[in-house]
Short mmCIF file of C-alpha atoms and ligand atoms in Angstrom, two decimals:
data_model
loop_
_atom_site.label_atom_id
_atom_site.label_comp_id
_atom_site.label_asym_id
_atom_site.label_seq_id
_atom_site.Cartn_x
_atom_site.Cartn_y
_atom_site.Cartn_z
CA MET A 965 10.90 10.29 -43.98
CA SER A 966 8.36 12.08 -46.21
CA PRO A 967 7.07 15.51 -45.11
CA ALA A 968 3.54 14.03 -44.81
CA MET A 969 4.80 11.24 -42.56
CA SER A 970 6.71 13.55 -40.34
CA LEU A 971 3.70 15.86 -40.03
CA GLN A 972 1.62 12.85 -39.06
CA SER A 973 4.11 11.71 -36.48
CA VAL A 974 4.41 15.22 -35.06
CA LYS A 975 0.62 15.31 -34.74
CA ALA A 976 0.54 11.88 -33.15
CA ARG A 977 3.20 12.90 -30.70
CA ALA A 978 1.35 16.11 -29.84
CA GLU A 979 -1.83 14.08 -29.23
CA ASP A 980 0.10 11.63 -27.14
CA ASP A 981 1.63 14.42 -25.06
CA HIS A 982 -1.79 15.98 -24.60
CA CYS A 983 -3.21 12.70 -23.33
CA LYS A 984 -0.25 12.11 -21.06
CA SER A 985 -0.71 15.47 -19.41
CA VAL A 986 -4.43 14.77 -18.95
CA TYR A 987 -3.74 11.44 -17.22
CA GLN A 988 -1.15 13.06 -14.98
CA LYS A 989 -3.94 15.28 -13.64
CA GLY A 990 -5.66 12.29 -12.14
CA VAL A 991 -8.86 10.29 -12.45
CA LYS A 992 -11.04 12.76 -10.56
CA HIS A 993 -10.19 15.39 -13.15
CA LEU A 994 -10.74 12.87 -15.95
CA CYS A 995 -14.15 11.87 -14.60
CA ASP A 996 -15.18 15.49 -14.10
CA SER A 997 -14.56 16.00 -17.81
CA GLY A 998 -17.45 13.61 -18.47
CA ILE A 999 -15.82 10.50 -19.93
CA THR A 1000 -18.03 7.49 -20.60
CA LYS A 1001 -15.32 4.95 -21.38
CA VAL A 1002 -12.09 4.02 -19.68
CA PRO A 1003 -9.15 5.40 -21.72
CA ASN A 1004 -6.55 2.87 -22.90
CA LYS A 1005 -4.07 4.22 -20.40
CA TYR A 1006 -6.08 2.52 -17.63
CA VAL A 1007 -6.93 -0.72 -19.40
CA LEU A 1008 -5.14 -3.65 -17.83
CA PRO A 1009 -4.06 -6.71 -19.76
CA ILE A 1010 -6.75 -9.36 -19.31
CA SER A 1011 -4.47 -11.45 -17.11
CA ASP A 1012 -4.18 -8.60 -14.60
CA ARG A 1013 -7.88 -7.81 -14.34
CA ALA A 1014 -9.94 -8.75 -11.34
CA LEU A 1015 -13.39 -8.74 -12.87
CA LEU A 1016 -14.78 -10.11 -16.08
CA LYS A 1017 -17.70 -8.39 -17.77
CA ASP A 1018 -20.37 -10.91 -16.83
CA GLY A 1019 -19.67 -10.75 -13.14
CA LEU A 1020 -17.19 -13.57 -13.22
CA GLU A 1021 -13.64 -13.25 -12.11
CA LEU A 1022 -10.42 -15.12 -12.58
CA ASN A 1023 -9.05 -17.12 -9.71
CA GLN A 1024 -5.36 -17.77 -9.17
CA ASN A 1025 -5.29 -20.49 -11.81
CA ASN A 1026 -7.01 -18.24 -14.32
CA ILE A 1027 -10.22 -20.20 -13.93
CA ASN A 1028 -13.46 -18.25 -14.00
CA VAL A 1029 -15.22 -18.15 -10.69
CA HIS A 1030 -18.24 -16.17 -9.58
CA ASN A 1031 -17.61 -12.73 -8.23
CA SER A 1032 -15.29 -13.11 -5.33
CA SER A 1033 -16.53 -14.25 -2.02
CA THR A 1034 -16.31 -11.79 0.74
CA ILE A 1035 -14.11 -12.49 3.71
CA GLN A 1036 -14.78 -11.80 7.36
CA LEU A 1037 -11.44 -10.86 8.81
CA PRO A 1038 -10.51 -12.10 12.30
CA VAL A 1039 -11.90 -9.74 14.92
CA ILE A 1040 -9.70 -8.26 17.62
CA ASP A 1041 -11.74 -6.72 20.38
CA PHE A 1042 -9.67 -3.83 21.67
CA ALA A 1043 -11.69 -3.59 24.89
CA GLN A 1044 -11.01 -7.28 25.63
CA LEU A 1045 -7.35 -6.73 24.91
CA GLN A 1046 -7.18 -4.25 27.80
CA GLY A 1047 -8.95 -6.57 30.22
CA PRO A 1048 -8.47 -9.96 31.93
CA ASN A 1049 -8.80 -11.82 28.62
CA ARG A 1050 -5.69 -10.23 27.17
CA SER A 1051 -3.75 -13.48 26.77
CA GLN A 1052 -6.64 -15.06 24.87
CA VAL A 1053 -6.85 -12.03 22.56
CA LEU A 1054 -3.08 -12.11 22.02
CA LYS A 1055 -3.38 -15.68 20.79
CA SER A 1056 -6.10 -14.64 18.34
CA LEU A 1057 -3.91 -11.75 17.24
CA ALA A 1058 -0.94 -14.05 16.55
CA LYS A 1059 -3.19 -16.41 14.62
CA ALA A 1060 -4.68 -13.55 12.59
CA CYS A 1061 -1.23 -12.17 11.70
CA GLN A 1062 0.05 -15.61 10.72
CA GLU A 1063 -2.95 -16.82 8.77
CA TYR A 1064 -4.31 -13.63 7.22
CA GLY A 1065 -1.83 -10.78 7.73
CA PHE A 1066 -5.05 -8.78 8.27
CA PHE A 1067 -7.53 -8.32 11.11
CA GLN A 1068 -10.24 -5.88 12.12
CA VAL A 1069 -10.21 -4.00 15.39
CA ILE A 1070 -13.51 -3.30 17.13
CA ASN A 1071 -14.17 -1.22 20.26
CA HIS A 1072 -11.10 0.83 19.40
CA GLU A 1073 -12.18 3.91 21.33
CA ILE A 1074 -11.68 6.35 18.45
CA PRO A 1075 -14.78 8.55 18.72
CA ASP A 1076 -17.35 8.33 15.91
CA ASN A 1077 -17.19 12.04 15.22
CA VAL A 1078 -13.40 11.94 14.66
CA ILE A 1079 -13.92 9.22 12.05
CA LYS A 1080 -16.92 10.87 10.47
CA ASN A 1081 -15.14 14.22 10.19
CA MET A 1082 -12.02 12.62 8.73
CA ILE A 1083 -14.04 11.05 5.91
CA GLU A 1084 -15.96 14.27 5.44
CA VAL A 1085 -12.88 16.52 5.01
CA ALA A 1086 -11.29 13.88 2.76
CA LYS A 1087 -14.35 14.00 0.49
CA GLN A 1088 -14.31 17.78 0.53
CA PHE A 1089 -10.62 17.85 -0.38
CA PHE A 1090 -11.21 15.86 -3.58
CA GLU A 1091 -14.13 18.16 -4.42
CA LEU A 1092 -11.83 21.20 -4.45
CA PRO A 1093 -11.20 22.75 -7.88
CA PHE A 1094 -8.46 20.88 -9.72
CA GLU A 1095 -6.16 23.95 -9.65
CA GLU A 1096 -6.28 23.94 -5.87
CA ARG A 1097 -5.39 20.24 -5.60
CA ALA A 1098 -2.75 20.55 -8.33
CA LYS A 1099 -0.71 22.91 -6.16
CA LEU A 1100 0.22 19.85 -4.13
CA MET A 1101 1.35 17.70 -7.05
CA SER A 1102 4.98 16.68 -7.06
CA ASN A 1103 7.19 14.08 -8.72
CA GLU A 1104 9.41 13.95 -5.66
CA LEU A 1105 8.41 10.85 -3.74
CA GLY A 1106 9.88 12.17 -0.51
CA THR A 1107 7.78 15.35 -0.44
CA PRO A 1108 5.91 15.53 2.90
CA VAL A 1109 2.62 16.52 1.27
CA ARG A 1110 1.95 15.04 -2.14
CA TYR A 1111 -1.12 14.88 -4.31
CA GLY A 1112 -1.00 12.41 -7.14
CA THR A 1113 -2.62 9.68 -9.13
CA SER A 1114 -2.22 5.98 -9.99
CA PHE A 1115 0.30 3.92 -8.02
CA ASN A 1116 3.47 5.63 -9.16
CA GLN A 1117 2.56 7.99 -11.95
CA ASN A 1118 6.21 8.58 -12.88
CA ILE A 1119 6.67 5.05 -14.09
CA ASP A 1120 3.38 3.12 -14.30
CA GLY A 1121 2.79 1.84 -17.83
CA VAL A 1122 -0.90 1.29 -17.12
CA PHE A 1123 -2.46 3.75 -14.70
CA CYS A 1124 -4.80 2.73 -11.93
CA TRP A 1125 -8.09 4.40 -11.07
CA ARG A 1126 -7.04 6.26 -7.98
CA ASP A 1127 -6.04 9.73 -6.84
CA PHE A 1128 -4.37 10.24 -3.50
CA LEU A 1129 -3.13 12.75 -1.02
CA LYS A 1130 -0.15 11.59 1.04
CA LEU A 1131 0.59 13.42 4.25
CA MET A 1132 3.57 12.81 6.44
CA CYS A 1133 2.53 13.39 10.02
CA ASN A 1134 5.69 14.51 11.80
CA PRO A 1135 5.10 17.78 13.68
CA ASP A 1136 7.61 19.80 11.64
CA VAL A 1137 5.64 19.39 8.41
CA LEU A 1138 2.11 20.00 9.66
CA HIS A 1139 2.21 23.60 8.44
CA LEU A 1140 2.56 22.22 4.88
CA TRP A 1141 -0.74 20.33 5.03
CA PRO A 1142 -3.52 21.80 2.88
CA SER A 1143 -5.28 24.69 4.56
CA SER A 1144 -8.46 24.13 2.63
CA PRO A 1145 -11.08 22.84 2.90
CA MET A 1146 -11.80 24.62 6.13
CA ASP A 1147 -11.13 22.39 9.15
CA PHE A 1148 -9.04 19.98 7.06
CA ARG A 1149 -5.90 20.40 9.17
CA LYS A 1150 -7.77 20.33 12.45
CA GLU A 1151 -9.76 17.19 11.65
CA VAL A 1152 -6.90 15.29 10.02
CA LEU A 1153 -4.62 16.15 12.92
CA SER A 1154 -7.11 14.91 15.43
CA TYR A 1155 -7.63 11.72 13.41
CA SER A 1156 -3.88 11.15 12.97
CA LYS A 1157 -3.26 11.50 16.72
CA LYS A 1158 -5.98 9.00 17.54
CA THR A 1159 -4.72 6.50 14.98
CA LYS A 1160 -1.19 6.89 16.30
CA GLN A 1161 -2.41 6.06 19.82
CA LEU A 1162 -4.29 3.07 18.52
CA PHE A 1163 -1.24 1.96 16.54
CA MET A 1164 0.92 2.14 19.69
CA MET A 1165 -1.48 -0.04 21.66
CA VAL A 1166 -1.92 -2.55 18.86
CA MET A 1167 1.84 -2.63 18.21
CA GLU A 1168 2.49 -3.34 21.87
CA ALA A 1169 0.08 -6.26 21.64
CA VAL A 1170 1.74 -7.44 18.42
CA LEU A 1171 5.14 -7.49 20.15
CA GLU A 1172 3.65 -9.50 22.98
CA SER A 1173 2.01 -11.86 20.52
CA LEU A 1174 5.36 -12.46 18.83
CA ARG A 1175 6.83 -13.62 22.11
CA LEU A 1176 4.06 -16.10 22.89
CA ASP A 1177 5.76 -19.26 21.74
CA VAL A 1178 9.35 -18.08 21.85
CA THR A 1179 11.75 -19.41 24.42
CA SER A 1180 14.47 -16.94 23.59
CA LYS A 1181 17.67 -16.86 25.58
CA ASN A 1182 18.07 -13.23 24.59
CA ALA A 1183 17.14 -10.62 27.17
CA PRO A 1184 13.67 -9.12 26.56
CA ASP A 1185 13.99 -5.82 24.80
CA ASP A 1186 11.10 -3.37 24.81
CA SER A 1187 13.09 -0.36 23.65
CA ILE A 1188 11.53 -0.71 20.23
CA LEU A 1189 8.24 0.62 21.62
CA ASP A 1190 9.93 3.91 22.52
CA GLU A 1191 11.24 4.13 18.98
CA PHE A 1192 7.71 3.84 17.64
CA GLU A 1193 6.70 6.81 19.77
CA ASP A 1194 8.82 8.98 17.41
CA GLY A 1195 8.18 6.74 14.45
CA SER A 1196 6.99 7.69 11.01
CA GLN A 1197 3.33 8.02 10.22
CA MET A 1198 2.09 8.54 6.71
CA MET A 1199 -1.57 9.14 5.97
CA VAL A 1200 -2.66 8.16 2.50
CA ILE A 1201 -6.07 9.52 1.61
CA ASN A 1202 -7.35 7.60 -1.40
CA CYS A 1203 -10.13 8.61 -3.76
CA TYR A 1204 -11.49 6.10 -6.26
CA PRO A 1205 -14.07 7.84 -8.46
CA ALA A 1206 -16.93 5.80 -9.93
CA CYS A 1207 -15.59 4.17 -13.07
CA PRO A 1208 -17.60 3.67 -16.29
CA GLU A 1209 -15.97 0.27 -17.02
CA PRO A 1210 -14.76 -1.09 -13.68
CA ASP A 1211 -13.90 -4.52 -15.06
CA LEU A 1212 -11.09 -3.07 -17.18
CA THR A 1213 -9.05 -1.49 -14.43
CA LEU A 1214 -8.17 -1.46 -10.73
CA GLY A 1215 -8.20 1.19 -8.03
CA MET A 1216 -4.89 -0.11 -6.75
CA PRO A 1217 -2.77 -2.93 -8.12
CA PRO A 1218 -1.68 -5.84 -5.91
CA HIS A 1219 0.83 -4.52 -3.40
CA SER A 1220 1.84 -4.80 0.22
CA ASP A 1221 2.44 -1.84 2.51
CA TYR A 1222 5.97 -0.91 3.56
CA GLY A 1223 5.54 -0.16 7.28
CA PHE A 1224 4.88 -2.18 10.42
CA LEU A 1225 1.11 -1.83 10.52
CA THR A 1226 -1.43 -0.02 8.36
CA LEU A 1227 -4.69 1.12 9.94
CA LEU A 1228 -7.32 1.46 7.26
CA LEU A 1229 -10.51 3.44 7.42
CA GLN A 1230 -13.04 3.10 4.61
CA ASP A 1231 -16.30 4.80 3.82
CA GLU A 1232 -19.39 2.64 3.27
CA VAL A 1233 -18.30 1.50 -0.20
CA LYS A 1234 -16.51 -1.85 -0.42
CA GLY A 1235 -13.50 -2.35 -2.69
CA LEU A 1236 -10.55 -3.74 -0.75
CA GLN A 1237 -9.53 -7.26 -1.67
CA ILE A 1238 -6.89 -9.37 0.02
CA GLN A 1239 -5.08 -12.42 -1.18
CA HIS A 1240 -5.71 -15.38 1.07
CA GLU A 1241 -4.68 -18.97 0.37
CA GLY A 1242 -4.05 -18.08 -3.26
CA ASN A 1243 -7.38 -16.43 -4.00
CA TRP A 1244 -8.77 -12.92 -3.83
CA PHE A 1245 -11.50 -12.04 -1.33
CA THR A 1246 -13.40 -8.82 -0.86
CA VAL A 1247 -13.14 -7.50 2.67
CA ASP A 1248 -16.47 -6.91 4.36
CA PRO A 1249 -15.53 -4.97 7.48
CA LEU A 1250 -17.73 -4.70 10.54
CA PRO A 1251 -19.27 -1.24 10.91
CA ASN A 1252 -16.98 1.15 12.81
CA SER A 1253 -14.04 -1.21 12.72
CA PHE A 1254 -10.50 -0.55 11.57
CA VAL A 1255 -8.91 -2.94 9.14
CA VAL A 1256 -5.29 -3.46 10.16
CA ASN A 1257 -2.61 -5.20 8.14
CA VAL A 1258 0.94 -6.41 8.54
CA GLY A 1259 3.45 -4.42 6.47
CA ASP A 1260 6.87 -5.29 5.03
CA HIS A 1261 8.79 -3.88 7.99
CA LEU A 1262 6.88 -6.07 10.43
CA GLU A 1263 7.58 -9.06 8.22
CA ILE A 1264 11.30 -8.29 8.45
CA PHE A 1265 11.13 -7.47 12.18
CA SER A 1266 9.26 -10.68 12.95
CA ASN A 1267 11.84 -12.60 10.93
CA GLY A 1268 9.09 -13.89 8.69
CA ARG A 1269 6.64 -15.08 11.37
CA TYR A 1270 4.13 -12.52 10.20
CA LYS A 1271 3.97 -11.85 6.48
CA SER A 1272 2.83 -8.71 4.74
CA VAL A 1273 -0.07 -9.67 2.51
CA LEU A 1274 -0.93 -8.63 -1.01
CA HIS A 1275 -4.03 -6.53 -1.37
CA ARG A 1276 -5.65 -4.54 -4.16
CA VAL A 1277 -8.66 -2.31 -4.70
CA LEU A 1278 -11.62 -2.78 -7.04
CA VAL A 1279 -13.60 0.12 -8.40
CA ASN A 1280 -17.28 0.18 -9.27
CA SER A 1281 -19.52 1.95 -11.73
CA SER A 1282 -21.93 3.65 -9.36
CA LYS A 1283 -20.12 4.95 -6.32
CA SER A 1284 -16.98 6.87 -5.66
CA ARG A 1285 -15.00 5.52 -2.70
CA ILE A 1286 -12.76 7.11 -0.06
CA SER A 1287 -10.27 5.32 2.16
CA VAL A 1288 -7.65 6.57 4.60
CA ALA A 1289 -4.62 4.38 5.19
CA SER A 1290 -2.41 5.30 8.12
CA LEU A 1291 1.01 3.67 7.70
CA HIS A 1292 3.22 3.40 10.76
CA SER A 1293 6.84 2.50 11.07
CA LEU A 1294 10.07 3.37 12.90
CA PRO A 1295 11.62 6.81 12.38
CA VAL A 1296 12.79 7.08 8.76
CA GLN A 1297 16.47 6.93 9.77
CA SER A 1298 16.05 3.75 11.82
CA ILE A 1299 17.33 0.42 10.65
CA VAL A 1300 14.68 -2.25 10.40
CA ARG A 1301 16.04 -5.69 11.24
CA PRO A 1302 14.74 -8.96 12.69
CA TRP A 1303 14.03 -8.62 16.42
CA ALA A 1304 16.91 -10.10 18.40
CA GLU A 1305 14.45 -12.00 20.60
CA LEU A 1306 13.26 -13.97 17.61
CA VAL A 1307 16.65 -14.92 16.24
CA ASP A 1308 18.72 -17.81 17.57
CA GLU A 1309 20.40 -20.94 16.29
CA ALA A 1310 17.09 -22.65 15.65
CA ASN A 1311 15.65 -19.54 14.00
CA PRO A 1312 18.41 -17.91 11.97
CA ARG A 1313 18.00 -14.42 10.64
CA LYS A 1314 16.14 -14.42 7.35
CA TYR A 1315 16.28 -10.77 6.31
CA LYS A 1316 18.94 -8.19 5.77
CA ASP A 1317 18.80 -4.79 7.45
CA THR A 1318 16.86 -2.08 5.70
CA ASP A 1319 15.73 1.48 6.30
CA PHE A 1320 13.07 3.65 4.80
CA ALA A 1321 15.28 6.63 4.06
CA SER A 1322 17.63 4.74 1.76
CA PHE A 1323 14.68 3.08 0.08
CA LEU A 1324 13.20 6.47 -0.69
CA GLN A 1325 16.51 7.81 -1.82
CA TYR A 1326 16.97 4.80 -4.04
CA ILE A 1327 13.67 5.02 -5.83
CA THR A 1328 13.91 8.79 -6.15
CA SER A 1329 17.38 8.77 -7.61
CA CYS A 1330 17.53 5.55 -9.61
CA GLU A 1331 14.04 4.77 -10.76
CA PRO A 1332 13.85 6.80 -13.97
CA LYS A 1333 17.36 5.81 -15.03
CA ARG A 1334 17.02 2.13 -14.36
CA PRO A 1335 16.88 -0.13 -17.40
CA MET A 1336 13.51 -1.77 -17.87
CA TYR A 1337 13.87 -5.47 -17.42
CA ARG A 1338 11.04 -7.62 -18.56
CA PRO A 1339 10.71 -11.20 -17.49
CA VAL A 1340 10.12 -13.49 -20.41
CA ALA A 1341 8.59 -16.24 -18.34
CA GLY A 1342 6.88 -16.70 -15.03
CA PRO A 1343 3.77 -15.28 -13.46
CA THR A 1344 2.06 -12.09 -14.48
CA PHE A 1345 4.21 -9.04 -14.67
CA ASN A 1346 2.03 -6.04 -14.04
CA TYR A 1347 2.18 -2.59 -15.48
CA GLY A 1348 5.28 -2.96 -17.63
CA THR A 1349 7.60 -1.68 -14.94
CA SER A 1350 9.77 -3.47 -12.50
CA LEU A 1351 7.17 -2.90 -9.79
CA ASN A 1352 4.91 -5.71 -8.69
CA LEU A 1353 7.28 -8.47 -9.52
CA CYS A 1354 6.24 -11.82 -8.20
CA ASN A 1355 8.30 -13.81 -5.78
CA ASN A 1356 11.13 -15.72 -7.44
CA GLU A 1357 10.37 -14.22 -10.81
CA LEU A 1358 13.39 -14.19 -13.07
CA ILE A 1359 14.30 -10.83 -14.51
CA ARG A 1360 15.87 -10.95 -17.94
CA ASP A 1361 17.44 -8.27 -20.03
CA THR A 1362 16.35 -7.61 -23.58
CA GLN A 1363 18.65 -10.40 -24.82
CA GLY A 1364 16.86 -12.82 -22.51
CA THR A 1365 19.78 -13.26 -20.12
CA VAL A 1366 18.76 -13.69 -16.49
CA VAL A 1367 20.01 -10.65 -14.62
CA ALA A 1368 18.25 -10.97 -11.31
CA ARG A 1369 15.60 -12.69 -9.31
CA ALA A 1370 12.78 -10.88 -7.56
CA TYR A 1371 12.17 -11.86 -3.98
CA GLY A 1372 9.70 -9.27 -2.88
CA ARG A 1373 6.02 -9.07 -3.47
CA SER A 1374 5.66 -5.37 -3.02
CA PRO A 1375 7.27 -2.38 -4.66
CA PHE A 1376 9.16 -1.83 -1.44
CA LEU A 1377 10.61 -5.29 -1.30
CA SER A 1378 10.91 -6.07 -4.97
CA ILE A 1379 12.72 -2.88 -5.84
CA ALA A 1380 15.11 -3.77 -3.10
CA LEU A 1381 15.91 -7.02 -4.70
CA VAL A 1382 15.88 -6.78 -8.44
CA GLU A 1383 19.63 -6.37 -8.44
CA LEU A 1384 21.43 -9.39 -7.22
CA ASP A 1385 24.62 -11.42 -7.09
CA GLY A 1386 27.29 -8.98 -8.07
CA LEU A 1387 24.99 -7.15 -10.42
CA GLU A 1388 24.32 -3.51 -9.77
CA THR A 1389 23.48 -3.59 -6.07
CA GLY A 1390 21.61 -0.34 -5.70
CA TYR A 1391 19.55 -1.34 -2.73
CA ALA A 1392 19.88 -4.94 -1.76
CA ALA A 1393 18.23 -4.52 1.55
CA TRP A 1394 15.78 -7.32 1.86
CA ASN A 1395 16.92 -10.83 1.41
CA PRO A 1396 14.95 -13.79 2.62
CA GLU A 1397 17.14 -16.82 2.55
CA THR A 1398 14.64 -19.18 1.08
O1 LIG B 19 -8.41 1.72 -0.32
C1 LIG B 19 -8.17 0.67 0.24
O2 LIG B 19 -9.04 -0.08 0.65
C2 LIG B 19 -6.74 0.21 0.42
C3 LIG B 19 -5.72 1.29 0.26
C4 LIG B 19 -4.33 0.77 0.33
O3 LIG B 19 -4.09 -0.40 0.21
C5 LIG B 19 -3.21 1.70 0.55
O4 LIG B 19 -3.41 2.92 0.58
O5 LIG B 19 -2.06 1.20 0.69
FE1 LIG B 20 -2.08 -0.85 0.84
#
């Protein structure tokens, strides 16, 4: 190599490193530096984009359609659920979980000021000086309080237009929550307690709804509800800054959530899209409602009756957006398995046991070392990592030999399944039989 060449490559590498470290600081920091174009790091391949420049978008068959229709999610009236119409509401709930995997809860009894203050302190948090936020950055996925960017900034090839603060909500880690802005801890704690209560009530109804058309010979078992009492709760506070070229990127790539249920609060800016009957729809929630969705653990627990649904987030050029996702599941050490009441000869078990702790351990320990498999055929493969694999996608090694098949649709499930059939079985936890 000539001296000039090597100098050039050293320079290029230095530039590259500089950019990498800028992107690791997040999109809020990037936007505050006054950019007017989306850097390449955030530009998705055309096939993965949601919006085309002229307001058109691609549908599932890559056919241009006008900007997505909005969807009115099924409405679950929490007040009705507590009254004489409960059985009617339970039927609507079962239908919503089966047909959409999403619903919106109205009359949920969480006071307006708790919601307003939650959004307010979330906004204030992202307005803190970068140095203050950066204290909470960590590459360790299991850290109880973690500030970060993109979907998984350790491995994403293309970054998404999102910064986040993830807060575990178990009492022993509350002292690690940010102490500024003022009132942050107080308001987030009050919000997390209210969402936990709401989760418990909705989860109880979901269990009841699962039993509606089951004539199980197994004894009814409600002990699971007690487990949820001590279950895990993770609050994900998302910030999607206004983006100069929103058609090139996404706030969040298609994914499903890992837990039982996610309760989502959004500010007044729309952006959430869900996949329904093969197409993407923008969610247009009723004012003061909570959007609730089925997560991977509920899919496993319900033995596939309720499916976790892919969703993603669009960004826009004029308004920054805040959302707060509260993800609920069993305690991290608990095994998630199909509910005994739903499994019998006619309905055989479809999923293997899994637990959140070993999932976390797996991605923390193996992810950076894992070889990068790229499928050579099949549906879109996002972000150049083994995340976001599509169902039944074949994974091939660099020689083109099939090494595995992806069953999951989400990072949680697909990671679990990329190793298969005697191949490295790091975490073969989720295994639908179809
Ligand atoms: O911001 C949103 O609307 C959705 C956020 C989300 O899907 C998540 O945090 O898992
Ligand atoms: Fe999500």
